[in-house]
């Protein structure tokens, strides 16, 4: 179960401000549930939890396991909502140094030729035993014509076709049912295809095959992830107070001049989850001159870069801590050696307890620096909790954005850079 403690931020608001924002959030929730809000044709991310497609889940689990057990490198080629969700879940749950299944690499999320060149070189380099790396490529693009993804796919597709006789089996495409040039390529080549439902927007698509296949390939249980999301969906359908209060708080603080929300965590595994939230909120709320800019920080690392500003700079910040209540790593500060480093007072303490005290100390200091602080708690770092957190933020995003009077499910502003870029590229 996901909990939110808003008390440290609530005190910046009068009762009247909060109550008014709460009534807007309630209306937002009602519009969402009754499908009467803006963009209500894009609520498939809720429907897929209301009526889970168990056959698809089983198919993705099976394929994921097959790839996990047989491949050296799995490349996810996508941008924005087509890769951030998978990366968030994989980084949160896959131990970084324990070999388990294929290396998961990302491409198609920028246009750096240097990166692609180096990636190709790496893919072509033999393994330690002299054999060739086995590579599978998953290209993910709902529109099927995003330039960053399409260009990288062109390079990687050529590589796969040149290197592997069974190239067609090594390329998996995740896209919309029929739109976009990628569908023409799939038809021409006969690649395996998974469909992104038309009523699920990119940034809400992590619990479709967009996120689920890469996550399953990483050896993470997508059944548990999904179960966590479904149980939180059911819980919040019964009682959404926790999300309503959080949405109301954000809205009221925004009305009082808060323009930046820093999503911070003392667990480095959650840095990519922060980036997923950043896109989910950023693309949903940043319209019509409104919205709180979502920033991401990893603590305590970024206390040594952003800490000064947060403590003492322009007071327009909200800070949201993603907290894992129980961490099961029991590494303690070692003793039994003449260290001479003055850290004897910490000998035997677990790193988790030290990290938690750093977190508490930071919260205390930033409160004194007049920063409104929200803490979001998940009981532990498991697939189930992450699934629950995904739905929590999807719901928060839609209710909060509705309460601003904005459509959460479109992104008209993203088109502007594309238009300018295509003009310069001569298209
Ligand atoms: O949330 C969104 O819709 C976007 O971030 C898209 O996911 C992103 O632009 C990639 O688009 P596509 O999947 O069509 O390549």
GROMACS .gro file of C-alpha atoms and ligand atoms in nm:
model
  442
    1UNK     CA    1   0.000   0.000   0.000
    2UNK     CA    2   0.130   0.344  -0.093
    3UNK     CA    3   0.105   0.615   0.171
    4UNK     CA    4   0.155   0.989   0.141
    5UNK     CA    5   0.248   1.221   0.423
    6UNK     CA    6   0.154   1.573   0.321
    7UNK     CA    7   0.152   1.728   0.669
    8UNK     CA    8   0.487   1.907   0.628
    9UNK     CA    9   0.354   2.085   0.317
   10UNK     CA   10  -0.006   2.132   0.428
   11UNK     CA   11   0.103   2.387   0.691
   12UNK     CA   12   0.193   2.631   0.412
   13UNK     CA   13  -0.179   2.653   0.325
   14UNK     CA   14  -0.481   2.801   0.496
   15UNK     CA   15  -0.782   2.572   0.547
   16UNK     CA   16  -0.973   2.773   0.291
   17UNK     CA   17  -0.703   2.731   0.023
   18UNK     CA   18  -0.678   2.360   0.086
   19UNK     CA   19  -1.054   2.300   0.098
   20UNK     CA   20  -1.105   2.484  -0.230
   21UNK     CA   21  -0.830   2.280  -0.401
   22UNK     CA   22  -0.973   1.961  -0.252
   23UNK     CA   23  -1.311   2.029  -0.409
   24UNK     CA   24  -1.138   2.075  -0.749
   25UNK     CA   25  -0.953   1.746  -0.704
   26UNK     CA   26  -1.280   1.572  -0.617
   27UNK     CA   27  -1.437   1.705  -0.931
   28UNK     CA   28  -1.132   1.582  -1.125
   29UNK     CA   29  -1.173   1.232  -0.980
   30UNK     CA   30  -1.541   1.236  -1.062
   31UNK     CA   31  -1.473   1.343  -1.421
   32UNK     CA   32  -1.220   1.065  -1.454
   33UNK     CA   33  -1.455   0.801  -1.320
   34UNK     CA   34  -1.756   0.921  -1.517
   35UNK     CA   35  -1.545   0.972  -1.831
   36UNK     CA   36  -1.668   1.328  -1.858
   37UNK     CA   37  -1.329   1.502  -1.842
   38UNK     CA   38  -1.104   1.626  -2.124
   39UNK     CA   39  -0.932   1.349  -2.319
   40UNK     CA   40  -1.163   1.081  -2.177
   41UNK     CA   41  -1.108   0.871  -2.491
   42UNK     CA   42  -0.760   0.795  -2.349
   43UNK     CA   43  -0.850   0.612  -2.029
   44UNK     CA   44  -0.740   0.267  -2.143
   45UNK     CA   45  -0.468   0.265  -1.872
   46UNK     CA   46  -0.752   0.228  -1.618
   47UNK     CA   47  -0.949  -0.025  -1.822
   48UNK     CA   48  -0.652  -0.258  -1.850
   49UNK     CA   49  -0.646  -0.282  -1.470
   50UNK     CA   50  -1.025  -0.316  -1.445
   51UNK     CA   51  -1.021  -0.607  -1.690
   52UNK     CA   52  -0.667  -0.748  -1.706
   53UNK     CA   53  -0.574  -0.934  -2.023
   54UNK     CA   54  -0.430  -1.244  -1.858
   55UNK     CA   55  -0.357  -1.418  -2.189
   56UNK     CA   56  -0.135  -1.130  -2.299
   57UNK     CA   57   0.035  -1.125  -1.960
   58UNK     CA   58   0.109  -1.499  -1.989
   59UNK     CA   59   0.233  -1.458  -2.348
   60UNK     CA   60   0.467  -1.175  -2.251
   61UNK     CA   61   0.592  -1.365  -1.946
   62UNK     CA   62   0.671  -1.666  -2.162
   63UNK     CA   63   0.843  -1.469  -2.436
   64UNK     CA   64   1.029  -1.262  -2.178
   65UNK     CA   65   1.160  -1.577  -2.011
   66UNK     CA   66   1.265  -1.728  -2.342
   67UNK     CA   67   1.466  -1.417  -2.430
   68UNK     CA   68   1.597  -1.385  -2.073
   69UNK     CA   69   1.733  -1.740  -2.085
   70UNK     CA   70   1.883  -1.734  -2.433
   71UNK     CA   71   2.009  -1.389  -2.529
   72UNK     CA   72   2.315  -1.178  -2.436
   73UNK     CA   73   2.185  -0.832  -2.521
   74UNK     CA   74   1.829  -0.704  -2.540
   75UNK     CA   75   1.791  -0.357  -2.689
   76UNK     CA   76   1.492  -0.139  -2.615
   77UNK     CA   77   1.460   0.118  -2.893
   78UNK     CA   78   1.213   0.392  -2.799
   79UNK     CA   79   1.178   0.740  -2.654
   80UNK     CA   80   0.958   0.913  -2.391
   81UNK     CA   81   0.673   0.692  -2.282
   82UNK     CA   82   0.807   0.418  -2.506
   83UNK     CA   83   1.108   0.352  -2.281
   84UNK     CA   84   1.098   0.547  -1.954
   85UNK     CA   85   0.854   0.311  -1.781
   86UNK     CA   86   1.053  -0.003  -1.860
   87UNK     CA   87   1.375   0.166  -1.755
   88UNK     CA   88   1.217   0.288  -1.431
   89UNK     CA   89   1.100  -0.058  -1.329
   90UNK     CA   90   1.416  -0.238  -1.442
   91UNK     CA   91   1.647   0.006  -1.262
   92UNK     CA   92   1.434  -0.017  -0.949
   93UNK     CA   93   1.430  -0.397  -0.933
   94UNK     CA   94   1.725  -0.547  -1.121
   95UNK     CA   95   2.041  -0.552  -0.908
   96UNK     CA   96   2.302  -0.354  -1.101
   97UNK     CA   97   2.602  -0.585  -1.055
   98UNK     CA   98   2.444  -0.931  -1.036
   99UNK     CA   99   2.450  -1.103  -1.373
  100UNK     CA  100   2.095  -1.221  -1.440
  101UNK     CA  101   1.977  -1.261  -1.797
  102UNK     CA  102   2.068  -1.037  -2.088
  103UNK     CA  103   2.217  -0.695  -2.063
  104UNK     CA  104   1.935  -0.448  -2.128
  105UNK     CA  105   2.051  -0.156  -2.339
  106UNK     CA  106   1.857   0.146  -2.461
  107UNK     CA  107   1.861   0.322  -2.795
  108UNK     CA  108   1.627   0.542  -2.994
  109UNK     CA  109   1.597   0.792  -2.708
  110UNK     CA  110   1.826   1.051  -2.870
  111UNK     CA  111   2.008   1.108  -3.199
  112UNK     CA  112   2.371   1.074  -3.101
  113UNK     CA  113   2.565   0.906  -3.381
  114UNK     CA  114   2.859   0.856  -3.145
  115UNK     CA  115   2.639   0.653  -2.910
  116UNK     CA  116   2.505   0.435  -3.190
  117UNK     CA  117   2.848   0.382  -3.341
  118UNK     CA  118   2.984   0.270  -3.007
  119UNK     CA  119   2.681   0.051  -2.946
  120UNK     CA  120   2.735  -0.123  -3.281
  121UNK     CA  121   3.100  -0.177  -3.198
  122UNK     CA  122   3.002  -0.327  -2.863
  123UNK     CA  123   2.743  -0.556  -3.020
  124UNK     CA  124   2.996  -0.676  -3.277
  125UNK     CA  125   3.263  -0.747  -3.015
  126UNK     CA  126   3.281  -1.115  -2.930
  127UNK     CA  127   3.221  -1.251  -2.582
  128UNK     CA  128   3.509  -1.363  -2.359
  129UNK     CA  129   3.482  -1.717  -2.500
  130UNK     CA  130   3.519  -1.584  -2.855
  131UNK     CA  131   3.159  -1.647  -2.956
  132UNK     CA  132   2.925  -1.388  -3.104
  133UNK     CA  133   2.680  -1.195  -2.883
  134UNK     CA  134   2.320  -1.300  -2.933
  135UNK     CA  135   2.108  -0.985  -2.973
  136UNK     CA  136   1.733  -0.921  -2.975
  137UNK     CA  137   1.587  -0.581  -3.061
  138UNK     CA  138   1.253  -0.445  -2.939
  139UNK     CA  139   1.152  -0.130  -3.124
  140UNK     CA  140   0.872   0.056  -2.947
  141UNK     CA  141   0.684   0.347  -3.101
  142UNK     CA  142   0.313   0.409  -3.078
  143UNK     CA  143   0.303   0.654  -3.367
  144UNK     CA  144   0.553   0.443  -3.558
  145UNK     CA  145   0.728   0.746  -3.699
  146UNK     CA  146   0.920   0.919  -3.419
  147UNK     CA  147   1.249   1.029  -3.575
  148UNK     CA  148   1.484   0.945  -3.285
  149UNK     CA  149   1.349   0.590  -3.266
  150UNK     CA  150   1.314   0.539  -3.641
  151UNK     CA  151   1.675   0.644  -3.712
  152UNK     CA  152   1.819   0.419  -3.442
  153UNK     CA  153   1.595   0.135  -3.556
  154UNK     CA  154   1.728   0.174  -3.909
  155UNK     CA  155   2.086   0.137  -3.786
  156UNK     CA  156   2.015  -0.155  -3.551
  157UNK     CA  157   1.784  -0.332  -3.793
  158UNK     CA  158   2.054  -0.327  -4.059
  159UNK     CA  159   2.303  -0.467  -3.807
  160UNK     CA  160   2.068  -0.750  -3.706
  161UNK     CA  161   1.990  -0.842  -4.068
  162UNK     CA  162   2.359  -0.842  -4.159
  163UNK     CA  163   2.470  -1.043  -3.856
  164UNK     CA  164   2.198  -1.302  -3.799
  165UNK     CA  165   2.034  -1.552  -4.034
  166UNK     CA  166   1.726  -1.555  -3.812
  167UNK     CA  167   1.704  -1.174  -3.810
  168UNK     CA  168   1.326  -1.172  -3.847
  169UNK     CA  169   1.288  -1.360  -3.517
  170UNK     CA  170   1.524  -1.117  -3.344
  171UNK     CA  171   1.323  -0.804  -3.410
  172UNK     CA  172   1.009  -0.745  -3.208
  173UNK     CA  173   0.793  -0.439  -3.275
  174UNK     CA  174   0.555  -0.276  -3.032
  175UNK     CA  175   0.329  -0.021  -3.197
  176UNK     CA  176  -0.029   0.085  -3.261
  177UNK     CA  177  -0.267  -0.145  -3.443
  178UNK     CA  178  -0.234   0.020  -3.781
  179UNK     CA  179  -0.092   0.374  -3.779
  180UNK     CA  180   0.256   0.477  -3.885
  181UNK     CA  181   0.525   0.364  -4.121
  182UNK     CA  182   0.650   0.105  -3.870
  183UNK     CA  183   0.339  -0.100  -3.945
  184UNK     CA  184   0.434  -0.101  -4.314
  185UNK     CA  185   0.783  -0.225  -4.224
  186UNK     CA  186   0.635  -0.498  -4.002
  187UNK     CA  187   0.411  -0.613  -4.283
  188UNK     CA  188   0.698  -0.612  -4.534
  189UNK     CA  189   0.939  -0.805  -4.311
  190UNK     CA  190   0.704  -1.022  -4.103
  191UNK     CA  191   0.841  -0.913  -3.764
  192UNK     CA  192   0.658  -1.015  -3.449
  193UNK     CA  193   0.428  -0.739  -3.330
  194UNK     CA  194   0.265  -0.633  -3.004
  195UNK     CA  195  -0.009  -0.374  -3.007
  196UNK     CA  196  -0.024  -0.055  -2.800
  197UNK     CA  197  -0.394   0.010  -2.738
  198UNK     CA  198  -0.511   0.330  -2.906
  199UNK     CA  199  -0.672   0.455  -2.584
  200UNK     CA  200  -0.347   0.438  -2.382
  201UNK     CA  201  -0.112   0.734  -2.424
  202UNK     CA  202   0.265   0.677  -2.435
  203UNK     CA  203   0.342   0.797  -2.083
  204UNK     CA  204   0.057   0.585  -1.940
  205UNK     CA  205   0.168   0.271  -2.127
  206UNK     CA  206   0.418   0.104  -1.894
  207UNK     CA  207   0.165  -0.166  -1.800
  208UNK     CA  208   0.102  -0.259  -2.166
  209UNK     CA  209   0.345  -0.461  -2.378
  210UNK     CA  210   0.547  -0.136  -2.412
  211UNK     CA  211   0.687  -0.180  -2.062
  212UNK     CA  212   0.595  -0.538  -1.981
  213UNK     CA  213   0.807  -0.717  -2.242
  214UNK     CA  214   1.138  -0.546  -2.155
  215UNK     CA  215   1.059  -0.583  -1.784
  216UNK     CA  216   0.989  -0.956  -1.825
  217UNK     CA  217   1.310  -0.997  -2.027
  218UNK     CA  218   1.496  -0.842  -1.732
  219UNK     CA  219   1.373  -1.133  -1.518
  220UNK     CA  220   1.122  -0.930  -1.318
  221UNK     CA  221   0.781  -1.082  -1.250
  222UNK     CA  222   0.533  -0.884  -1.458
  223UNK     CA  223   0.252  -1.081  -1.292
  224UNK     CA  224   0.352  -0.937  -0.954
  225UNK     CA  225   0.400  -0.592  -1.100
  226UNK     CA  226   0.055  -0.607  -1.254
  227UNK     CA  227  -0.098  -0.751  -0.939
  228UNK     CA  228   0.041  -0.457  -0.740
  229UNK     CA  229  -0.112  -0.211  -0.985
  230UNK     CA  230  -0.448  -0.392  -0.990
  231UNK     CA  231  -0.474  -0.409  -0.611
  232UNK     CA  232  -0.395  -0.041  -0.577
  233UNK     CA  233  -0.647   0.038  -0.851
  234UNK     CA  234  -0.914  -0.150  -0.655
  235UNK     CA  235  -0.813   0.011  -0.328
  236UNK     CA  236  -0.821   0.361  -0.476
  237UNK     CA  237  -1.155   0.296  -0.647
  238UNK     CA  238  -1.297   0.229  -0.300
  239UNK     CA  239  -1.125   0.521  -0.134
  240UNK     CA  240  -0.904   0.769  -0.317
  241UNK     CA  241  -0.855   1.008  -0.024
  242UNK     CA  242  -0.476   0.974  -0.025
  243UNK     CA  243  -0.454   1.082  -0.390
  244UNK     CA  244  -0.721   1.350  -0.357
  245UNK     CA  245  -0.533   1.509  -0.066
  246UNK     CA  246  -0.203   1.496  -0.252
  247UNK     CA  247  -0.358   1.644  -0.570
  248UNK     CA  248  -0.530   1.917  -0.366
  249UNK     CA  249  -0.206   2.003  -0.194
  250UNK     CA  250  -0.015   2.035  -0.524
  251UNK     CA  251  -0.286   2.251  -0.674
  252UNK     CA  252  -0.311   2.486  -0.375
  253UNK     CA  253   0.067   2.518  -0.349
  254UNK     CA  254   0.084   2.590  -0.723
  255UNK     CA  255  -0.171   2.870  -0.678
  256UNK     CA  256   0.060   3.016  -0.412
  257UNK     CA  257   0.364   3.032  -0.641
  258UNK     CA  258   0.518   2.685  -0.621
  259UNK     CA  259   0.653   2.616  -0.969
  260UNK     CA  260   0.903   2.332  -0.920
  261UNK     CA  261   0.855   1.989  -0.764
  262UNK     CA  262   1.177   1.797  -0.696
  263UNK     CA  263   1.126   1.422  -0.689
  264UNK     CA  264   1.404   1.293  -0.470
  265UNK     CA  265   1.497   0.959  -0.324
  266UNK     CA  266   1.773   0.829  -0.105
  267UNK     CA  267   1.751   0.497  -0.294
  268UNK     CA  268   1.956   0.527  -0.615
  269UNK     CA  269   1.746   0.248  -0.766
  270UNK     CA  270   1.457   0.495  -0.782
  271UNK     CA  271   1.631   0.764  -0.985
  272UNK     CA  272   1.484   0.633  -1.311
  273UNK     CA  273   1.144   0.603  -1.147
  274UNK     CA  274   1.174   0.976  -1.076
  275UNK     CA  275   1.242   1.030  -1.448
  276UNK     CA  276   0.928   0.832  -1.533
  277UNK     CA  277   0.723   1.050  -1.295
  278UNK     CA  278   0.891   1.354  -1.446
  279UNK     CA  279   0.761   1.268  -1.791
  280UNK     CA  280   0.421   1.153  -1.668
  281UNK     CA  281   0.355   1.476  -1.482
  282UNK     CA  282   0.555   1.710  -1.705
  283UNK     CA  283   0.388   1.621  -2.034
  284UNK     CA  284   0.048   1.603  -1.869
  285UNK     CA  285   0.042   1.925  -1.667
  286UNK     CA  286   0.272   2.166  -1.852
  287UNK     CA  287   0.014   2.340  -2.072
  288UNK     CA  288  -0.165   2.674  -2.106
  289UNK     CA  289   0.105   2.851  -1.904
  290UNK     CA  290   0.034   2.627  -1.604
  291UNK     CA  291   0.196   2.339  -1.420
  292UNK     CA  292   0.465   2.260  -1.165
  293UNK     CA  293   0.795   2.175  -1.335
  294UNK     CA  294   0.895   1.825  -1.225
  295UNK     CA  295   1.264   1.788  -1.146
  296UNK     CA  296   1.451   1.478  -1.031
  297UNK     CA  297   1.727   1.441  -0.775
  298UNK     CA  298   1.916   1.147  -0.632
  299UNK     CA  299   2.014   1.191  -0.268
  300UNK     CA  300   2.247   1.212  -0.096
  301UNK     CA  301   2.447   1.255  -0.421
  302UNK     CA  302   2.263   1.568  -0.534
  303UNK     CA  303   2.270   1.726  -0.190
  304UNK     CA  304   2.627   1.802  -0.292
  305UNK     CA  305   2.507   1.986  -0.602
  306UNK     CA  306   2.148   2.101  -0.548
  307UNK     CA  307   2.139   2.100  -0.168
  308UNK     CA  308   2.243   2.463  -0.133
  309UNK     CA  309   1.968   2.584  -0.367
  310UNK     CA  310   1.701   2.370  -0.207
  311UNK     CA  311   1.799   2.490   0.139
  312UNK     CA  312   1.841   2.855   0.065
  313UNK     CA  313   1.763   2.958  -0.294
  314UNK     CA  314   1.444   3.100  -0.450
  315UNK     CA  315   1.147   2.974  -0.248
  316UNK     CA  316   0.938   2.828  -0.529
  317UNK     CA  317   1.008   2.462  -0.458
  318UNK     CA  318   0.808   2.165  -0.345
  319UNK     CA  319   1.008   1.855  -0.257
  320UNK     CA  320   0.869   1.503  -0.288
  321UNK     CA  321   1.062   1.218  -0.130
  322UNK     CA  322   1.009   0.865  -0.259
  323UNK     CA  323   1.071   0.657   0.051
  324UNK     CA  324   1.119   0.282   0.079
  325UNK     CA  325   1.027   0.191   0.437
  326UNK     CA  326   1.206  -0.143   0.451
  327UNK     CA  327   1.527  -0.210   0.263
  328UNK     CA  328   1.657  -0.561   0.296
  329UNK     CA  329   2.028  -0.499   0.238
  330UNK     CA  330   2.194  -0.555   0.569
  331UNK     CA  331   2.543  -0.427   0.495
  332UNK     CA  332   2.696  -0.274   0.808
  333UNK     CA  333   2.990  -0.043   0.858
  334UNK     CA  334   3.289  -0.275   0.897
  335UNK     CA  335   3.518  -0.293   1.199
  336UNK     CA  336   3.820  -0.515   1.284
  337UNK     CA  337   4.078  -0.314   1.092
  338UNK     CA  338   4.287  -0.011   1.185
  339UNK     CA  339   4.103   0.230   0.956
  340UNK     CA  340   4.210   0.554   1.125
  341UNK     CA  341   3.924   0.737   0.947
  342UNK     CA  342   3.737   0.863   1.253
  343UNK     CA  343   3.426   0.660   1.170
  344UNK     CA  344   3.439   0.429   1.473
  345UNK     CA  345   3.112   0.580   1.604
  346UNK     CA  346   2.932   0.423   1.307
  347UNK     CA  347   3.086   0.075   1.331
  348UNK     CA  348   2.820  -0.196   1.322
  349UNK     CA  349   2.544   0.043   1.205
  350UNK     CA  350   2.365  -0.070   0.890
  351UNK     CA  351   2.397   0.146   0.580
  352UNK     CA  352   2.017   0.153   0.569
  353UNK     CA  353   1.994   0.310   0.913
  354UNK     CA  354   2.263   0.566   0.822
  355UNK     CA  355   2.085   0.645   0.494
  356UNK     CA  356   1.752   0.681   0.676
  357UNK     CA  357   1.904   0.924   0.923
  358UNK     CA  358   2.052   1.124   0.636
  359UNK     CA  359   1.702   1.131   0.488
  360UNK     CA  360   1.540   1.246   0.814
  361UNK     CA  361   1.811   1.506   0.866
  362UNK     CA  362   1.760   1.639   0.514
  363UNK     CA  363   1.384   1.660   0.559
  364UNK     CA  364   1.435   1.842   0.889
  365UNK     CA  365   1.681   2.091   0.736
  366UNK     CA  366   1.472   2.158   0.426
  367UNK     CA  367   1.163   2.210   0.643
  368UNK     CA  368   1.358   2.471   0.834
  369UNK     CA  369   1.450   2.623   0.498
  370UNK     CA  370   1.072   2.665   0.437
  371UNK     CA  371   1.044   2.401   0.166
  372UNK     CA  372   0.706   2.224   0.162
  373UNK     CA  373   0.779   1.851   0.173
  374UNK     CA  374   0.572   1.547   0.079
  375UNK     CA  375   0.688   1.193   0.154
  376UNK     CA  376   0.552   0.904  -0.050
  377UNK     CA  377   0.605   0.571   0.118
  378UNK     CA  378   0.619   0.226  -0.029
  379UNK     CA  379   0.663  -0.062   0.211
  380UNK     CA  380   0.949  -0.229   0.024
  381UNK     CA  381   1.118  -0.235  -0.314
  382UNK     CA  382   0.929  -0.521  -0.483
  383UNK     CA  383   0.752  -0.564  -0.816
  384UNK     CA  384   0.421  -0.544  -0.631
  385UNK     CA  385   0.502  -0.213  -0.461
  386UNK     CA  386   0.637  -0.064  -0.782
  387UNK     CA  387   0.317  -0.170  -0.964
  388UNK     CA  388   0.114   0.000  -0.691
  389UNK     CA  389   0.327   0.314  -0.715
  390UNK     CA  390   0.283   0.327  -1.093
  391UNK     CA  391  -0.095   0.337  -1.065
  392UNK     CA  392  -0.076   0.580  -0.771
  393UNK     CA  393   0.112   0.833  -0.987
  394UNK     CA  394  -0.104   0.774  -1.295
  395UNK     CA  395  -0.413   0.854  -1.088
  396UNK     CA  396  -0.248   1.149  -0.912
  397UNK     CA  397  -0.142   1.293  -1.246
  398UNK     CA  398  -0.485   1.277  -1.403
  399UNK     CA  399  -0.673   1.411  -1.100
  400UNK     CA  400  -0.425   1.690  -1.038
  401UNK     CA  401  -0.416   1.795  -1.404
  402UNK     CA  402  -0.794   1.787  -1.430
  403UNK     CA  403  -0.806   2.009  -1.123
  404UNK     CA  404  -0.598   2.266  -1.317
  405UNK     CA  405  -0.861   2.258  -1.594
  406UNK     CA  406  -0.622   2.094  -1.841
  407UNK     CA  407  -0.638   1.783  -2.061
  408UNK     CA  408  -0.380   1.545  -1.904
  409UNK     CA  409  -0.371   1.310  -2.202
  410UNK     CA  410  -0.238   1.516  -2.492
  411UNK     CA  411   0.096   1.686  -2.559
  412UNK     CA  412   0.041   1.949  -2.829
  413UNK     CA  413   0.359   2.137  -2.733
  414UNK     CA  414   0.585   1.845  -2.826
  415UNK     CA  415   0.490   1.893  -3.191
  416UNK     CA  416   0.651   2.238  -3.207
  417UNK     CA  417   1.010   2.118  -3.183
  418UNK     CA  418   0.933   1.844  -3.435
  419UNK     CA  419   0.795   2.092  -3.688
  420UNK     CA  420   1.102   2.314  -3.657
  421UNK     CA  421   1.337   2.013  -3.675
  422UNK     CA  422   1.170   1.864  -3.984
  423UNK     CA  423   1.178   2.203  -4.156
  424UNK     CA  424   1.553   2.227  -4.092
  425UNK     CA  425   1.600   1.869  -4.209
  426UNK     CA  426   1.422   1.955  -4.533
  427UNK     CA  427   1.119   1.736  -4.485
  428LIG     O1  428   0.375   1.020  -2.372
  428LIG     C1  429   0.387   1.029  -2.492
  428LIG     O2  430   0.290   1.013  -2.568
  428LIG     C2  431   0.520   1.057  -2.556
  428LIG     O3  432   0.619   1.078  -2.462
  428LIG     C3  433   0.562   0.943  -2.646
  428LIG     O4  434   0.571   0.826  -2.570
  428LIG     C4  435   0.694   0.972  -2.716
  428LIG     O5  436   0.689   1.093  -2.783
  428LIG     C5  437   0.728   0.861  -2.813
  428LIG     O6  438   0.629   0.848  -2.910
  428LIG     P1  439   0.612   0.718  -2.996
  428LIG     O7  440   0.586   0.603  -2.903
  428LIG     O8  441   0.497   0.747  -3.085
  428LIG     O9  442   0.741   0.699  -3.071
   0.00000   0.00000   0.00000
